[in-house]
mmCIF file of C-alpha atoms in Angstrom:
data_model
loop_
_atom_site.group_PDB
_atom_site.id
_atom_site.type_symbol
_atom_site.label_atom_id
_atom_site.label_comp_id
_atom_site.label_asym_id
_atom_site.label_seq_id
_atom_site.Cartn_x
_atom_site.Cartn_y
_atom_site.Cartn_z
ATOM 1 C CA MET A 1 -0.456 -19.140 -46.348
ATOM 2 C CA SER A 2 -0.336 -21.409 -42.823
ATOM 3 C CA PHE A 3 0.223 -20.013 -39.375
ATOM 4 C CA LEU A 4 0.232 -23.258 -37.585
ATOM 5 C CA PRO A 5 3.356 -24.605 -37.513
ATOM 6 C CA THR A 6 4.415 -20.658 -36.984
ATOM 7 C CA SER A 7 2.483 -21.629 -33.650
ATOM 8 C CA ALA A 8 3.810 -24.543 -33.142
ATOM 9 C CA LYS A 9 7.425 -23.506 -33.411
ATOM 10 C CA ASP A 10 6.205 -20.339 -30.635
ATOM 11 C CA ASP A 11 5.169 -23.315 -28.813
ATOM 12 C CA ASP A 12 8.541 -25.865 -29.010
ATOM 13 C CA THR A 13 10.212 -22.139 -28.110
ATOM 14 C CA TRP A 14 8.547 -21.624 -25.686
ATOM 15 C CA ILE A 15 8.648 -24.917 -23.681
ATOM 16 C CA SER A 16 12.766 -24.774 -24.276
ATOM 17 C CA THR A 17 12.499 -21.478 -22.768
ATOM 18 C CA ALA A 18 10.306 -22.441 -19.540
ATOM 19 C CA ASP A 19 12.808 -25.706 -19.598
ATOM 20 C CA MET A 20 15.666 -23.685 -19.472
ATOM 21 C CA MET A 21 14.474 -21.814 -16.792
ATOM 22 C CA ALA A 22 12.892 -24.533 -14.333
ATOM 23 C CA GLY A 23 16.393 -26.183 -14.926
ATOM 24 C CA LEU A 24 18.245 -23.053 -14.709
ATOM 25 C CA MET A 25 16.102 -22.261 -11.192
ATOM 26 C CA MET A 26 17.148 -26.249 -9.456
ATOM 27 C CA ILE A 27 21.082 -25.530 -10.068
ATOM 28 C CA PHE A 28 20.436 -21.833 -8.571
ATOM 29 C CA LEU A 29 18.222 -24.308 -4.982
ATOM 30 C CA PHE A 30 21.026 -26.697 -5.607
ATOM 31 C CA ILE A 31 23.767 -24.295 -5.037
ATOM 32 C CA ALA A 32 21.126 -22.490 -2.104
ATOM 33 C CA ILE A 33 21.464 -25.308 -0.290
ATOM 34 C CA ILE A 34 24.658 -26.435 -0.398
ATOM 35 C CA TYR A 35 25.926 -22.267 1.089
ATOM 36 C CA ILE A 36 23.430 -22.968 3.928
ATOM 37 C CA GLN A 37 24.511 -26.344 4.676
ATOM 38 C CA ASN A 38 28.106 -24.946 4.463
ATOM 39 C CA ILE A 39 27.282 -22.269 6.756
ATOM 40 C CA SER A 40 24.882 -24.463 9.047
ATOM 41 C CA GLN A 41 28.509 -26.488 9.442
ATOM 42 C CA TYR A 42 30.438 -23.601 10.065
ATOM 43 C CA PHE A 43 28.209 -22.480 12.867
ATOM 44 C CA THR A 44 28.393 -24.984 14.816
ATOM 45 C CA ALA A 45 32.082 -25.482 13.754
ATOM 46 C CA VAL A 46 32.633 -21.296 15.814
ATOM 47 C CA ASN A 47 30.867 -22.571 18.522
ATOM 48 C CA ASP A 48 32.557 -25.907 19.345
ATOM 49 C CA VAL A 49 35.811 -24.198 19.376
ATOM 50 C CA ARG A 50 34.523 -21.898 21.125
ATOM 51 C CA ASP A 51 32.741 -23.371 23.731
ATOM 52 C CA GLU A 52 35.388 -25.742 24.073
ATOM 53 C CA ILE A 53 38.342 -23.073 25.411
ATOM 54 C CA CYS A 54 36.586 -21.228 26.798
ATOM 55 C CA ALA A 55 35.645 -24.276 28.801
ATOM 56 C CA ASP A 56 39.639 -25.026 29.194
ATOM 57 C CA LEU A 57 39.857 -20.257 29.579
ATOM 58 C CA SER A 58 36.746 -21.372 32.653
ATOM 59 C CA LYS A 59 38.638 -24.260 34.438
ATOM 60 C CA GLU A 60 42.491 -23.110 34.522
ATOM 61 C CA PHE A 61 41.632 -19.343 35.567
ATOM 62 C CA SER A 62 38.444 -19.294 37.552
ATOM 63 C CA PRO A 63 39.960 -19.152 41.403
ATOM 64 C CA ASP A 64 42.045 -15.326 40.116
ATOM 65 C CA LEU A 65 39.095 -13.592 38.202
ATOM 66 C CA GLU A 66 37.642 -11.357 41.069
ATOM 67 C CA ARG A 67 41.672 -10.673 42.507
ATOM 68 C CA TRP A 68 42.544 -10.304 38.868
ATOM 69 C CA ASN A 69 39.340 -8.541 38.284
ATOM 70 C CA MET A 70 38.894 -10.256 35.155
ATOM 71 C CA THR A 71 36.440 -11.775 33.392
ATOM 72 C CA ILE A 72 36.695 -14.953 30.731
ATOM 73 C CA CYS A 73 34.216 -15.198 27.699
ATOM 74 C CA GLU A 74 31.957 -12.593 28.278
ATOM 75 C CA GLY A 75 30.650 -11.014 24.322
ATOM 76 C CA GLY A 76 32.772 -13.307 22.956
ATOM 77 C CA LEU A 77 36.199 -15.146 23.212
ATOM 78 C CA LEU A 78 38.057 -12.817 24.733
ATOM 79 C CA VAL A 79 39.839 -12.723 28.622
ATOM 80 C CA ARG A 80 39.664 -8.904 29.651
ATOM 81 C CA PHE A 81 40.958 -6.932 32.360
ATOM 82 C CA GLN A 82 39.885 -3.893 34.240
ATOM 83 C CA ASN A 83 42.256 -2.433 36.529
ATOM 84 C CA ASP A 84 42.870 0.989 36.381
ATOM 85 C CA SER A 85 46.291 0.015 38.329
ATOM 86 C CA ASN A 86 47.832 -1.784 35.285
ATOM 87 C CA PHE A 87 49.294 1.630 34.177
ATOM 88 C CA ASP A 88 49.136 5.040 35.485
ATOM 89 C CA ARG A 89 46.980 7.175 33.789
ATOM 90 C CA GLY A 90 48.169 8.634 30.462
ATOM 91 C CA SER A 91 51.384 5.996 30.286
ATOM 92 C CA SER A 92 51.789 3.104 28.741
ATOM 93 C CA VAL A 93 54.438 1.941 30.315
ATOM 94 C CA LEU A 94 53.450 -1.371 32.600
ATOM 95 C CA SER A 95 53.100 -1.044 36.244
ATOM 96 C CA SER A 96 54.888 -3.275 38.488
ATOM 97 C CA ASP A 97 51.413 -5.279 39.588
ATOM 98 C CA PHE A 98 50.265 -5.988 35.805
ATOM 99 C CA GLU A 99 53.896 -7.119 34.872
ATOM 100 C CA GLN A 100 53.741 -10.014 38.074
ATOM 101 C CA LEU A 101 50.036 -10.635 36.912
ATOM 102 C CA LEU A 102 51.422 -11.493 33.400
ATOM 103 C CA ASP A 103 54.017 -13.174 34.640
ATOM 104 C CA SER A 104 51.535 -15.522 36.659
ATOM 105 C CA PHE A 105 48.686 -15.024 33.693
ATOM 106 C CA ILE A 106 50.610 -15.411 30.138
ATOM 107 C CA PRO A 107 52.406 -18.559 30.787
ATOM 108 C CA ARG A 108 49.122 -20.100 31.848
ATOM 109 C CA LEU A 109 47.282 -19.064 29.019
ATOM 110 C CA PHE A 110 49.897 -20.175 26.542
ATOM 111 C CA GLY A 111 49.230 -23.468 27.892
ATOM 112 C CA VAL A 112 45.555 -23.068 27.057
ATOM 113 C CA VAL A 113 46.331 -21.812 23.826
ATOM 114 C CA TRP A 114 48.727 -24.412 22.537
ATOM 115 C CA LYS A 115 46.575 -27.073 23.081
ATOM 116 C CA TYR A 116 44.259 -25.526 20.288
ATOM 117 C CA LYS A 117 46.700 -23.745 18.218
ATOM 118 C CA ASP A 118 45.780 -25.545 14.919
ATOM 119 C CA SER A 119 42.410 -23.844 15.711
ATOM 120 C CA VAL A 120 43.592 -20.797 16.614
ATOM 121 C CA SER A 121 43.725 -17.899 13.692
ATOM 122 C CA GLU A 122 45.135 -15.028 16.048
ATOM 123 C CA LEU A 123 45.483 -14.130 19.180
ATOM 124 C CA ARG A 124 45.045 -9.978 19.152
ATOM 125 C CA ILE A 125 45.870 -8.062 22.213
ATOM 126 C CA GLU A 126 44.257 -5.149 22.840
ATOM 127 C CA GLY A 127 44.049 -1.176 24.746
ATOM 128 C CA HIS A 128 40.764 0.683 25.056
ATOM 129 C CA THR A 129 40.845 4.069 26.348
ATOM 130 C CA ASP A 130 37.729 6.060 28.067
ATOM 131 C CA SER A 131 36.380 8.935 26.297
ATOM 132 C CA THR A 132 38.241 10.989 27.787
ATOM 133 C CA ILE A 133 40.563 13.869 26.483
ATOM 134 C CA ARG A 134 42.320 16.453 27.961
ATOM 135 C CA PRO A 135 41.686 19.968 28.062
ATOM 136 C CA SER A 136 43.929 20.993 25.591
ATOM 137 C CA HIS A 137 42.512 18.501 22.793
ATOM 138 C CA THR A 138 40.152 19.223 20.444
ATOM 139 C CA PRO A 139 38.033 15.842 19.933
ATOM 140 C CA LEU A 140 39.983 14.791 17.061
ATOM 141 C CA THR A 141 43.765 15.288 18.650
ATOM 142 C CA GLY A 142 42.323 13.902 21.476
ATOM 143 C CA TYR A 143 41.267 10.436 19.726
ATOM 144 C CA ILE A 144 44.408 10.191 18.001
ATOM 145 C CA PHE A 145 46.097 10.911 21.809
ATOM 146 C CA ASN A 146 44.594 7.781 22.449
ATOM 147 C CA THR A 147 44.706 5.734 19.999
ATOM 148 C CA LYS A 148 48.337 5.864 20.030
ATOM 149 C CA LEU A 149 47.936 5.771 24.154
ATOM 150 C CA SER A 150 46.414 2.425 23.935
ATOM 151 C CA GLN A 151 48.174 1.385 20.508
ATOM 152 C CA ASP A 152 51.262 1.353 22.609
ATOM 153 C CA ARG A 153 49.996 -0.447 25.838
ATOM 154 C CA SER A 154 49.103 -3.321 23.564
ATOM 155 C CA ARG A 155 52.308 -3.645 21.987
ATOM 156 C CA ASN A 156 54.180 -3.085 25.547
ATOM 157 C CA VAL A 157 51.923 -6.246 27.117
ATOM 158 C CA LEU A 158 52.592 -7.991 23.799
ATOM 159 C CA SER A 159 56.648 -7.067 23.692
ATOM 160 C CA TYR A 160 56.076 -7.727 27.780
ATOM 161 C CA THR A 161 55.045 -11.356 27.068
ATOM 162 C CA LEU A 162 57.783 -12.062 24.202
ATOM 163 C CA THR A 163 60.078 -11.557 27.123
ATOM 164 C CA LEU A 164 58.857 -13.757 29.047
ATOM 165 C CA PRO A 165 61.519 -16.677 30.526
ATOM 166 C CA SER A 166 58.557 -19.321 29.217
ATOM 167 C CA MET A 167 58.310 -17.430 26.001
ATOM 168 C CA VAL A 168 62.119 -17.327 25.663
ATOM 169 C CA ALA A 169 63.145 -20.918 26.705
ATOM 170 C CA ASP A 170 60.724 -22.499 24.086
ATOM 171 C CA SER A 171 61.314 -21.822 20.377
ATOM 172 C CA ASN A 172 57.524 -23.339 19.606
ATOM 173 C CA TYR A 173 55.776 -21.044 21.609
ATOM 174 C CA LEU A 174 58.145 -18.107 19.843
ATOM 175 C CA ASN A 175 57.645 -19.388 16.326
ATOM 176 C CA TRP A 176 54.198 -19.574 16.949
ATOM 177 C CA ALA A 177 53.078 -16.138 19.133
ATOM 178 C CA PHE A 178 55.365 -14.055 15.876
ATOM 179 C CA GLU A 179 52.915 -15.381 13.165
ATOM 180 C CA ASN A 180 50.150 -15.376 15.138
ATOM 181 C CA ILE A 181 50.198 -12.474 18.120
ATOM 182 C CA THR A 182 49.083 -9.482 16.999
ATOM 183 C CA ALA A 183 48.746 -6.055 19.096
ATOM 184 C CA HIS A 184 46.307 -3.070 18.613
ATOM 185 C CA GLY A 185 45.019 0.290 19.492
ATOM 186 C CA MET A 186 41.615 0.674 20.352
ATOM 187 C CA SER A 187 41.427 4.235 21.950
ATOM 188 C CA SER A 188 37.850 4.604 22.722
ATOM 189 C CA SER A 189 36.285 3.427 19.314
ATOM 190 C CA ASN A 190 34.641 0.233 21.396
ATOM 191 C CA LEU A 191 33.137 1.777 24.588
ATOM 192 C CA ILE A 192 31.497 -0.188 27.358
ATOM 193 C CA ARG A 193 28.343 1.046 28.258
ATOM 194 C CA LYS A 194 25.162 0.977 30.249
ATOM 195 C CA ASP A 195 21.661 2.588 30.253
ATOM 196 C CA GLY A 196 23.683 4.676 27.238
ATOM 197 C CA ARG A 197 26.464 6.245 29.551
ATOM 198 C CA GLU A 198 29.877 5.153 29.405
ATOM 199 C CA LEU A 199 31.287 2.683 32.016
ATOM 200 C CA TYR A 200 34.433 4.798 32.142
ATOM 201 C CA ASN A 201 36.211 2.411 34.878
ATOM 202 C CA LYS A 202 35.165 -0.685 32.276
ATOM 203 C CA SER A 203 36.218 1.115 28.945
ATOM 204 C CA ARG A 204 40.624 1.239 30.586
ATOM 205 C CA ARG A 205 40.828 -1.810 29.708
ATOM 206 C CA VAL A 206 43.717 -3.926 28.480
ATOM 207 C CA GLU A 207 41.830 -7.212 26.179
ATOM 208 C CA LEU A 208 43.036 -10.759 24.501
ATOM 209 C CA ARG A 209 40.952 -12.209 22.113
ATOM 210 C CA ILE A 210 40.790 -15.445 20.269
ATOM 211 C CA LYS A 211 40.710 -16.054 16.414
ATOM 212 C CA THR A 212 39.921 -19.165 15.102
ATOM 213 C CA LYS A 213 40.578 -20.142 12.178
ATOM 214 C CA ALA A 214 36.686 -21.914 12.034
ATOM 215 C CA GLU A 215 35.690 -18.334 11.968
ATOM 216 C CA ASP A 216 38.114 -17.039 9.108
ATOM 217 C CA ALA A 217 36.423 -19.717 7.247
ATOM 218 C CA LEU A 218 32.883 -18.902 7.668
ATOM 219 C CA LEU A 219 33.883 -14.801 7.164
ATOM 220 C CA ASP A 220 35.142 -16.145 3.942
ATOM 221 C CA LEU A 221 32.453 -18.260 2.907
ATOM 222 C CA VAL A 222 29.938 -15.037 2.989
ATOM 223 C CA ASN A 223 32.152 -12.757 1.438
ATOM 224 C CA GLN A 224 31.880 -15.738 -0.865
ATOM 225 C CA LEU A 225 27.603 -15.860 -1.079
ATOM 226 C CA ASN A 226 28.319 -11.229 -1.464
ATOM 227 C CA LEU A 227 30.534 -12.047 -4.339
ATOM 228 C CA ASN A 228 27.827 -14.131 -6.079
ATOM 229 C CA GLY A 229 25.115 -11.916 -4.939
ATOM 230 C CA SER A 230 26.319 -8.581 -6.287
#
């Protein structure tokens, strides 16, 4: 009985398995490199589109920032209005001052957004409240009340936007708006704080957040990576 053939056979089997594992590792390495390159490209695309839109928004609205108590592209691609006169306390009805602001703001905003319409996937109108609740409310019912209040405010901004003469007169604007503009009530879920303390006047705000298709593509890629890694 000879042990050499068996040993040689085992060695051949080990070498074949090792080669197969090395090949698989190379394949996984190439896939990882491709994903990294894709992520890098998507990040670049996201930043490029954001920078271009922010530059155009700043150019258009810089003269109005102080008088409208507005900020642009601070903490993301958004326009933020922080003004207690936009709505009466506890009301979702737009004030006459806020309507006049929107009369000027919305057509000019769409002038910028329309330039990038093929790159924008969503224009979100968000209503935000502070964390204050009425004495008759529990924390739960107070949060729900603020959710409805903020939702009503964002929806009323959307309604006012879509009924402006400049919007009604252009079917292209309206058709794009029907597919891409949404209204969201955020309640007190995204408070603004400083040194751990809530800034009540800044938490009460309306935001218009622009989401790009490059961001959507990046999120899809990340989700694919998570699925493949699970």
